[in-house]
CSV table of C-alpha atoms and ligand atoms in Angstrom, one decimal:
chain,number,residue,atom,x,y,z
A,1,UNK,CA,-6.9,-28.5,-21.3
A,2,UNK,CA,-7.5,-31.5,-24.0
A,3,UNK,CA,-3.4,-32.5,-23.6
A,4,UNK,CA,-4.7,-32.4,-19.6
A,5,UNK,CA,-6.8,-34.8,-20.4
A,6,UNK,CA,-4.6,-36.6,-22.3
A,7,UNK,CA,-1.7,-36.8,-19.8
A,8,UNK,CA,-4.1,-38.2,-17.5
A,9,UNK,CA,-5.3,-40.8,-19.1
A,10,UNK,CA,-1.7,-41.6,-20.0
A,11,UNK,CA,-0.2,-41.6,-16.7
A,12,UNK,CA,-4.0,-43.2,-14.9
A,13,UNK,CA,-4.1,-40.5,-12.6
A,14,UNK,CA,-7.6,-41.1,-10.7
A,15,UNK,CA,-9.4,-38.6,-8.5
A,16,UNK,CA,-7.4,-35.5,-10.3
A,17,UNK,CA,-6.7,-33.2,-12.4
A,18,UNK,CA,-3.5,-31.9,-14.7
A,19,UNK,CA,-4.2,-28.4,-15.3
A,20,UNK,CA,-0.7,-27.9,-16.5
A,21,UNK,CA,2.1,-29.6,-17.5
A,22,UNK,CA,5.9,-28.8,-18.8
A,23,UNK,CA,8.7,-30.9,-19.7
A,24,UNK,CA,12.0,-29.6,-17.6
A,25,UNK,CA,14.7,-31.5,-20.2
A,26,UNK,CA,17.5,-31.6,-18.9
A,27,UNK,CA,17.0,-33.4,-16.0
A,28,UNK,CA,14.8,-36.0,-17.7
A,29,UNK,CA,11.5,-34.5,-15.9
A,30,UNK,CA,8.1,-34.3,-16.3
A,31,UNK,CA,5.8,-31.7,-14.3
A,32,UNK,CA,2.1,-31.9,-13.4
A,33,UNK,CA,0.1,-29.4,-11.8
A,34,UNK,CA,-2.6,-31.0,-10.1
A,35,UNK,CA,-5.4,-30.5,-8.2
A,36,UNK,CA,-7.7,-32.6,-6.5
A,37,UNK,CA,-10.8,-33.8,-8.7
A,38,UNK,CA,-14.4,-33.1,-6.4
A,39,UNK,CA,-14.3,-29.7,-5.0
A,40,UNK,CA,-14.3,-28.6,-1.4
A,41,UNK,CA,-11.7,-29.9,0.8
A,42,UNK,CA,-11.6,-32.9,3.5
A,43,UNK,CA,-10.6,-33.0,6.8
A,44,UNK,CA,-7.4,-35.2,7.1
A,45,UNK,CA,-9.0,-37.3,10.7
A,46,UNK,CA,-12.0,-37.4,10.1
A,47,UNK,CA,-13.1,-36.4,6.3
A,48,UNK,CA,-15.6,-34.6,6.0
A,49,UNK,CA,-16.1,-31.3,4.7
A,50,UNK,CA,-14.1,-28.1,6.1
A,51,UNK,CA,-14.2,-24.8,5.3
A,52,UNK,CA,-11.0,-23.8,3.3
A,53,UNK,CA,-9.7,-21.1,5.3
A,54,UNK,CA,-6.3,-20.3,2.7
A,55,UNK,CA,-4.6,-21.4,0.3
A,56,UNK,CA,-0.5,-21.8,1.0
A,57,UNK,CA,1.2,-19.5,-0.3
A,58,UNK,CA,4.2,-22.5,-1.3
A,59,UNK,CA,3.2,-25.3,-3.5
A,60,UNK,CA,4.4,-28.7,-2.2
A,61,UNK,CA,6.0,-31.1,-5.0
A,62,UNK,CA,5.5,-34.9,-4.6
A,63,UNK,CA,7.0,-37.8,-7.1
A,64,UNK,CA,5.6,-40.1,-9.0
A,65,UNK,CA,6.2,-43.6,-10.8
A,66,UNK,CA,8.3,-42.3,-13.5
A,67,UNK,CA,7.6,-43.5,-17.2
A,68,UNK,CA,9.9,-43.8,-19.8
A,69,UNK,CA,12.3,-42.6,-18.3
A,70,UNK,CA,10.7,-39.5,-17.7
A,71,UNK,CA,11.1,-38.6,-13.7
A,72,UNK,CA,7.2,-37.8,-12.7
A,73,UNK,CA,6.3,-34.8,-10.5
A,74,UNK,CA,3.0,-33.6,-9.1
A,75,UNK,CA,2.4,-30.0,-7.9
A,76,UNK,CA,-0.2,-28.7,-5.4
A,77,UNK,CA,-0.7,-24.6,-3.6
A,78,UNK,CA,-2.6,-27.4,-0.6
A,79,UNK,CA,-5.1,-25.2,1.2
A,80,UNK,CA,-6.2,-24.5,5.1
A,81,UNK,CA,-9.2,-26.0,6.0
A,82,UNK,CA,-11.1,-25.3,10.3
A,83,UNK,CA,-12.7,-28.7,10.4
A,84,UNK,CA,-15.3,-28.5,13.3
A,85,UNK,CA,-14.0,-31.1,15.2
A,86,UNK,CA,-10.4,-30.6,14.9
A,87,UNK,CA,-9.7,-27.2,14.2
A,88,UNK,CA,-7.0,-25.8,11.6
A,89,UNK,CA,-5.5,-28.8,9.8
A,90,UNK,CA,-4.0,-28.9,6.2
A,91,UNK,CA,-6.2,-30.8,3.9
A,92,UNK,CA,-6.4,-34.0,2.4
A,93,UNK,CA,-3.9,-35.0,-0.2
A,94,UNK,CA,-6.2,-38.1,-2.4
A,95,UNK,CA,-2.5,-39.1,-4.0
A,96,UNK,CA,-0.1,-38.9,-0.7
A,97,UNK,CA,0.5,-39.6,2.5
A,98,UNK,CA,-0.2,-36.9,4.8
A,99,UNK,CA,3.9,-35.7,4.7
A,100,UNK,CA,4.9,-37.8,2.2
A,101,UNK,CA,7.0,-36.6,-0.6
A,102,UNK,CA,6.3,-39.4,-3.0
A,103,UNK,CA,2.6,-40.5,-4.3
A,104,UNK,CA,0.9,-43.6,-2.8
A,105,UNK,CA,1.5,-45.5,-5.7
A,106,UNK,CA,4.6,-44.9,-6.6
A,107,UNK,CA,5.3,-45.8,-2.8
A,108,UNK,CA,3.5,-49.4,-3.7
A,109,UNK,CA,6.1,-50.1,-6.2
A,110,UNK,CA,8.9,-48.9,-4.3
A,111,UNK,CA,8.0,-51.5,-1.7
A,112,UNK,CA,7.1,-54.5,-4.7
A,113,UNK,CA,10.1,-53.9,-5.8
A,114,UNK,CA,12.1,-54.0,-2.6
A,115,UNK,CA,10.8,-57.3,-2.0
A,116,UNK,CA,12.4,-58.8,-4.6
A,117,UNK,CA,15.6,-56.5,-5.4
A,118,UNK,CA,18.9,-54.3,-4.0
A,119,UNK,CA,18.7,-51.0,-3.1
A,120,UNK,CA,20.6,-50.4,-5.7
A,121,UNK,CA,18.6,-51.8,-7.6
A,122,UNK,CA,14.9,-50.7,-6.8
A,123,UNK,CA,16.7,-46.9,-6.6
A,124,UNK,CA,17.6,-47.0,-10.6
A,125,UNK,CA,14.9,-48.2,-11.9
A,126,UNK,CA,12.7,-46.0,-9.9
A,127,UNK,CA,15.0,-43.0,-10.2
A,128,UNK,CA,14.9,-42.2,-6.1
A,129,UNK,CA,18.0,-41.4,-4.5
A,130,UNK,CA,18.9,-44.3,-2.7
A,131,UNK,CA,17.7,-42.2,0.7
A,132,UNK,CA,15.0,-41.0,-0.7
A,133,UNK,CA,13.9,-45.4,-0.9
A,134,UNK,CA,15.4,-45.5,2.3
A,135,UNK,CA,13.3,-43.1,4.2
A,136,UNK,CA,10.5,-44.3,2.1
A,137,UNK,CA,10.6,-48.1,3.0
A,138,UNK,CA,11.0,-46.9,6.7
A,139,UNK,CA,8.3,-44.4,6.6
A,140,UNK,CA,5.8,-47.5,5.7
A,141,UNK,CA,6.8,-49.8,7.1
A,142,UNK,CA,6.6,-47.9,10.9
A,143,UNK,CA,3.2,-46.9,9.6
A,144,UNK,CA,1.8,-50.4,8.3
A,145,UNK,CA,3.2,-52.2,11.8
A,146,UNK,CA,2.8,-49.4,14.2
A,147,UNK,CA,-0.4,-50.7,16.5
A,148,UNK,CA,0.2,-54.3,14.9
A,149,UNK,CA,-0.6,-57.4,17.3
A,150,UNK,CA,0.7,-60.9,17.4
A,151,UNK,CA,-2.2,-63.4,16.9
A,152,UNK,CA,-2.2,-66.8,17.5
A,153,UNK,CA,0.8,-68.0,18.5
A,154,UNK,CA,1.8,-71.4,19.3
A,155,UNK,CA,5.3,-72.3,17.9
A,156,UNK,CA,7.9,-70.1,18.8
A,157,UNK,CA,11.5,-69.7,17.0
A,158,UNK,CA,14.2,-67.4,18.9
A,159,UNK,CA,16.9,-67.3,16.6
A,160,UNK,CA,20.1,-64.4,15.7
A,161,UNK,CA,21.9,-63.0,12.8
A,162,UNK,CA,24.8,-61.2,12.3
A,163,UNK,CA,24.6,-58.3,10.3
A,164,UNK,CA,28.2,-55.7,10.3
A,165,UNK,CA,31.0,-58.7,9.2
A,166,UNK,CA,29.3,-60.8,13.2
A,167,UNK,CA,30.4,-57.8,15.1
A,168,UNK,CA,26.6,-57.0,16.0
A,169,UNK,CA,23.6,-59.1,16.0
A,170,UNK,CA,19.4,-58.7,15.9
A,171,UNK,CA,17.6,-61.7,17.1
A,172,UNK,CA,14.6,-62.2,15.5
A,173,UNK,CA,11.7,-64.3,16.7
A,174,UNK,CA,9.9,-66.4,14.7
A,175,UNK,CA,5.7,-68.0,13.7
A,176,UNK,CA,6.5,-71.1,12.3
A,177,UNK,CA,3.5,-72.4,11.8
A,178,UNK,CA,2.9,-69.3,9.5
A,179,UNK,CA,6.6,-69.4,8.5
A,180,UNK,CA,7.5,-65.5,9.0
A,181,UNK,CA,8.8,-63.5,11.5
A,182,UNK,CA,6.7,-61.5,13.5
A,183,UNK,CA,9.5,-59.8,15.9
A,184,UNK,CA,13.1,-58.0,15.6
A,185,UNK,CA,15.2,-56.8,18.1
A,186,UNK,CA,18.7,-55.4,18.2
A,187,UNK,CA,21.1,-57.2,20.0
A,188,UNK,CA,21.1,-61.2,21.5
A,189,UNK,CA,21.1,-60.7,24.8
A,190,UNK,CA,19.4,-61.8,27.4
A,191,UNK,CA,17.9,-58.1,27.8
A,192,UNK,CA,16.8,-58.2,23.6
A,193,UNK,CA,14.2,-61.3,24.0
A,194,UNK,CA,13.1,-60.3,27.4
A,195,UNK,CA,12.2,-57.1,25.2
A,196,UNK,CA,10.3,-59.3,23.2
A,197,UNK,CA,8.4,-60.9,26.4
A,198,UNK,CA,7.3,-58.1,28.6
A,199,UNK,CA,6.0,-55.9,25.6
A,200,UNK,CA,4.8,-57.8,22.8
A,201,UNK,CA,2.7,-60.5,24.4
A,202,UNK,CA,0.1,-60.8,26.7
A,203,UNK,CA,0.4,-63.7,30.1
A,204,UNK,CA,-2.5,-65.4,28.2
A,205,UNK,CA,-0.1,-65.3,24.5
A,206,UNK,CA,2.3,-66.6,26.7
A,207,UNK,CA,0.5,-70.0,28.0
A,208,UNK,CA,-0.6,-70.2,24.6
A,209,UNK,CA,2.6,-71.2,23.6
A,210,UNK,CA,2.7,-75.2,22.4
A,211,UNK,CA,6.5,-75.6,21.4
A,212,UNK,CA,9.2,-73.2,21.3
A,213,UNK,CA,13.0,-74.0,18.6
A,214,UNK,CA,16.1,-72.1,19.6
A,215,UNK,CA,19.7,-73.3,19.0
A,216,UNK,CA,21.7,-73.4,22.4
A,217,UNK,CA,22.1,-70.7,23.9
A,218,UNK,CA,21.7,-70.4,27.6
A,219,UNK,CA,19.9,-67.0,27.3
A,220,UNK,CA,17.3,-67.5,24.6
A,221,UNK,CA,16.5,-71.2,26.6
A,222,UNK,CA,16.3,-69.6,30.0
A,223,UNK,CA,14.2,-66.5,28.7
A,224,UNK,CA,11.8,-69.2,26.9
A,225,UNK,CA,11.1,-71.4,30.1
A,226,UNK,CA,10.9,-68.2,32.2
A,227,UNK,CA,8.2,-66.6,29.8
A,228,UNK,CA,6.3,-70.0,28.4
A,229,UNK,CA,4.9,-72.0,31.3
A,230,UNK,CA,3.5,-74.8,29.1
A,231,UNK,CA,6.1,-75.2,26.7
A,232,UNK,CA,7.5,-77.9,25.4
A,233,UNK,CA,11.1,-76.3,24.3
A,234,UNK,CA,13.1,-78.7,21.2
A,235,UNK,CA,16.1,-77.8,20.2
A,236,UNK,CA,16.4,-78.8,16.4
A,237,UNK,CA,18.0,-80.7,13.6
A,238,UNK,CA,19.1,-77.2,11.8
A,239,UNK,CA,20.4,-75.4,15.4
A,240,UNK,CA,22.6,-78.7,16.3
A,241,UNK,CA,23.8,-79.1,12.9
A,242,UNK,CA,25.1,-75.3,12.4
A,243,UNK,CA,26.6,-75.7,16.7
A,244,UNK,CA,28.3,-78.9,14.8
A,245,UNK,CA,29.8,-77.6,12.5
A,246,UNK,CA,30.7,-74.2,13.5
A,247,UNK,CA,32.9,-77.4,16.5
A,248,UNK,CA,34.3,-78.9,12.9
A,249,UNK,CA,35.8,-75.8,11.7
A,250,UNK,CA,37.2,-75.3,15.3
A,251,UNK,CA,38.9,-78.5,15.0
A,252,UNK,CA,39.9,-77.6,11.1
A,253,UNK,CA,42.4,-74.9,12.4
A,254,UNK,CA,44.1,-77.1,13.9
A,255,UNK,CA,44.1,-79.3,10.9
A,256,UNK,CA,45.5,-82.6,12.4
A,257,UNK,CA,42.5,-86.0,13.3
A,258,UNK,CA,40.4,-84.5,10.6
A,259,UNK,CA,38.6,-87.5,9.3
A,260,UNK,CA,38.0,-88.0,12.4
A,261,UNK,CA,35.8,-85.5,12.8
A,262,UNK,CA,33.9,-85.3,10.1
A,263,UNK,CA,33.5,-89.7,10.9
A,264,UNK,CA,31.7,-88.6,13.6
A,265,UNK,CA,29.2,-85.7,12.0
A,266,UNK,CA,28.1,-88.4,9.6
A,267,UNK,CA,27.1,-90.8,12.0
A,268,UNK,CA,25.5,-88.1,14.1
A,269,UNK,CA,22.9,-88.0,11.0
A,270,UNK,CA,21.4,-91.3,11.7
A,271,UNK,CA,20.2,-89.6,14.8
A,272,UNK,CA,17.3,-87.3,12.6
A,273,UNK,CA,15.6,-90.8,11.0
A,274,UNK,CA,15.2,-92.5,14.5
A,275,UNK,CA,11.1,-92.5,15.6
A,276,UNK,CA,11.5,-93.8,18.8
A,277,UNK,CA,12.6,-92.0,21.7
A,278,UNK,CA,14.5,-94.5,24.1
A,279,UNK,CA,16.6,-95.6,20.7
A,280,UNK,CA,17.1,-92.5,19.8
A,281,UNK,CA,18.3,-91.7,23.7
A,282,UNK,CA,20.9,-94.3,23.6
A,283,UNK,CA,22.1,-93.4,20.2
A,284,UNK,CA,22.9,-89.5,22.2
A,285,UNK,CA,24.7,-91.3,24.9
A,286,UNK,CA,26.8,-93.5,22.4
A,287,UNK,CA,27.8,-90.7,20.0
A,288,UNK,CA,28.3,-88.2,22.9
A,289,UNK,CA,30.9,-90.5,24.4
A,290,UNK,CA,33.0,-91.2,21.3
A,291,UNK,CA,33.1,-87.6,20.6
A,292,UNK,CA,34.5,-87.3,24.0
A,293,UNK,CA,36.9,-89.9,23.7
A,294,UNK,CA,38.0,-87.8,20.3
A,295,UNK,CA,40.0,-85.7,22.4
A,296,UNK,CA,39.0,-83.1,19.9
A,297,UNK,CA,38.6,-80.0,21.8
A,298,UNK,CA,36.0,-78.2,20.4
A,299,UNK,CA,33.7,-81.5,19.3
A,300,UNK,CA,34.3,-82.6,23.2
A,301,UNK,CA,33.1,-78.9,24.0
A,302,UNK,CA,29.6,-80.2,22.0
A,303,UNK,CA,29.6,-83.9,23.5
A,304,UNK,CA,28.8,-82.0,26.4
A,305,UNK,CA,26.5,-79.2,25.0
A,306,UNK,CA,24.5,-81.6,23.8
A,307,UNK,CA,24.2,-84.5,27.1
A,308,UNK,CA,23.3,-81.5,28.9
A,309,UNK,CA,20.1,-80.6,26.3
A,310,UNK,CA,19.6,-84.0,25.8
A,311,UNK,CA,16.0,-83.7,27.0
A,312,UNK,CA,15.1,-80.8,25.1
A,313,UNK,CA,16.8,-82.6,22.2
A,314,UNK,CA,15.0,-85.8,21.9
A,315,UNK,CA,11.1,-83.9,22.0
A,316,UNK,CA,12.2,-82.6,18.2
A,317,UNK,CA,11.8,-86.7,17.7
A,318,UNK,CA,8.1,-86.4,18.9
A,319,UNK,CA,7.7,-83.3,17.7
A,320,UNK,CA,9.2,-83.3,14.3
A,321,UNK,CA,8.3,-79.8,14.9
A,322,UNK,CA,10.3,-76.9,12.5
A,323,UNK,CA,13.3,-77.8,11.0
A,324,UNK,CA,13.1,-77.1,7.4
A,325,UNK,CA,10.7,-73.8,8.4
A,326,UNK,CA,13.2,-73.1,10.7
A,327,UNK,CA,16.0,-73.2,8.5
A,328,UNK,CA,13.8,-71.9,5.8
A,329,UNK,CA,13.3,-68.7,7.3
A,330,UNK,CA,17.0,-67.8,8.2
A,331,UNK,CA,18.3,-68.4,4.4
A,332,UNK,CA,15.4,-66.1,3.3
A,333,UNK,CA,17.2,-63.5,5.5
A,334,UNK,CA,20.6,-64.2,4.8
A,335,UNK,CA,19.0,-63.1,1.6
A,336,UNK,CA,16.9,-60.4,2.7
A,337,UNK,CA,20.8,-59.6,4.1
A,338,UNK,CA,22.7,-59.8,0.5
A,339,UNK,CA,20.0,-57.8,-1.0
A,340,UNK,CA,20.0,-54.5,1.2
A,341,UNK,CA,23.8,-54.9,1.1
A,342,UNK,CA,25.1,-51.2,1.6
A,343,UNK,CA,21.9,-50.3,4.0
A,344,UNK,CA,23.0,-47.3,5.9
A,345,UNK,CA,21.3,-48.3,9.1
A,346,UNK,CA,20.8,-51.6,11.0
A,347,UNK,CA,17.3,-50.0,10.7
A,348,UNK,CA,17.4,-50.5,6.9
A,349,UNK,CA,17.7,-54.4,7.0
A,350,UNK,CA,15.1,-54.9,10.3
A,351,UNK,CA,12.2,-53.0,7.5
A,352,UNK,CA,13.4,-55.3,4.5
A,353,UNK,CA,13.5,-58.7,6.8
A,354,UNK,CA,9.6,-57.0,8.0
A,355,UNK,CA,8.4,-56.2,4.3
A,356,UNK,CA,9.7,-60.0,3.0
A,357,UNK,CA,8.7,-62.1,5.5
A,358,UNK,CA,6.9,-60.4,8.2
A,359,UNK,CA,3.3,-61.4,9.5
A,360,UNK,CA,1.3,-58.8,8.2
A,361,UNK,CA,1.1,-58.4,4.4
A,362,UNK,CA,2.5,-54.6,3.7
A,363,UNK,CA,2.1,-54.0,0.5
A,364,UNK,CA,-1.3,-54.9,0.8
A,365,UNK,CA,-2.2,-52.1,3.3
A,366,UNK,CA,-2.0,-49.2,0.6
A,367,UNK,CA,-5.6,-48.1,-0.4
A,368,UNK,CA,-6.9,-50.2,-3.1
A,369,UNK,CA,-7.7,-47.2,-5.7
A,370,UNK,CA,-4.3,-46.5,-5.6
A,371,UNK,CA,-2.8,-49.4,-7.2
A,372,UNK,CA,-3.8,-47.8,-11.3
A,373,UNK,CA,-0.7,-49.7,-12.3
B,1,LIG,ZN1,-11.8,-33.8,11.3
């Protein structure tokens, strides 16, 4: 028993007792037979003591934080109890979530590491199969986001992110004031963004939105105009620069007259320094005229788009909103994408976006008493 106490202290096991210890040397595993500290068993739903009906015939096994290269496992025979309110149920397991096969503190560690490094690195460091790692991530993040509601959204940003070599897209919605992601949906079509507006925001919340920022795609602009009656639409510097770069890439492919295109690009940069509305408008008019005269097809198309959206681009001059924020957020998402490379499903990518820049601090959702790390 002294052995058990020592191990318990070494591994900082709180709220449970170690009854038996054995090693599987070849597999580098340390196994502990454990029991909850307190007598009696609690109902997982109401936390009240219930009458113990029976001990389940099979031990359950939980994976814990590895120590010095040993993977650590808990073994325990859970008991079935009869709760006066909830009937027969398996007792509350203090070191893990209901049906989880890993301890709370391993979960916390997985989440913390996943914010910093690649899936592969986390799995290796914690002696986990990659699939277990993805499962933990998904389960915890779904749990934390379940019933989560968006709060106090005043500056909205909508963007699309590609995954799998530009074939498929996610629509990402930002809170630009708090610089975080509030929602991610699959696809970039109108119905995706409709789902966000219909399922996530009440009419009151939609009316409260003051600024909305997106690229020049009709999909997003149309949805914003329909759902946010009081929002000023801002087409920001970051997205316009992105569209222009795409146009330049097109020009580069045809290879001639490239110089003229670059001069035009440099000139457009001046626009962002204007502070007077009317000057900015004049400038944009002149610039688009020159661009149209260039007879470079992609640039003409870009210039026409700019003309069409002039009013919403000029709102940037007044609001100075979002530029750095949306650019910064999309940079983080690109980083997350690289980090999640080799993810099996798009869901793993979505999970990581929520974990890294979501509007809830997900590791903070794990109960305090499991933070003995
Ligand atoms: Zn109960």
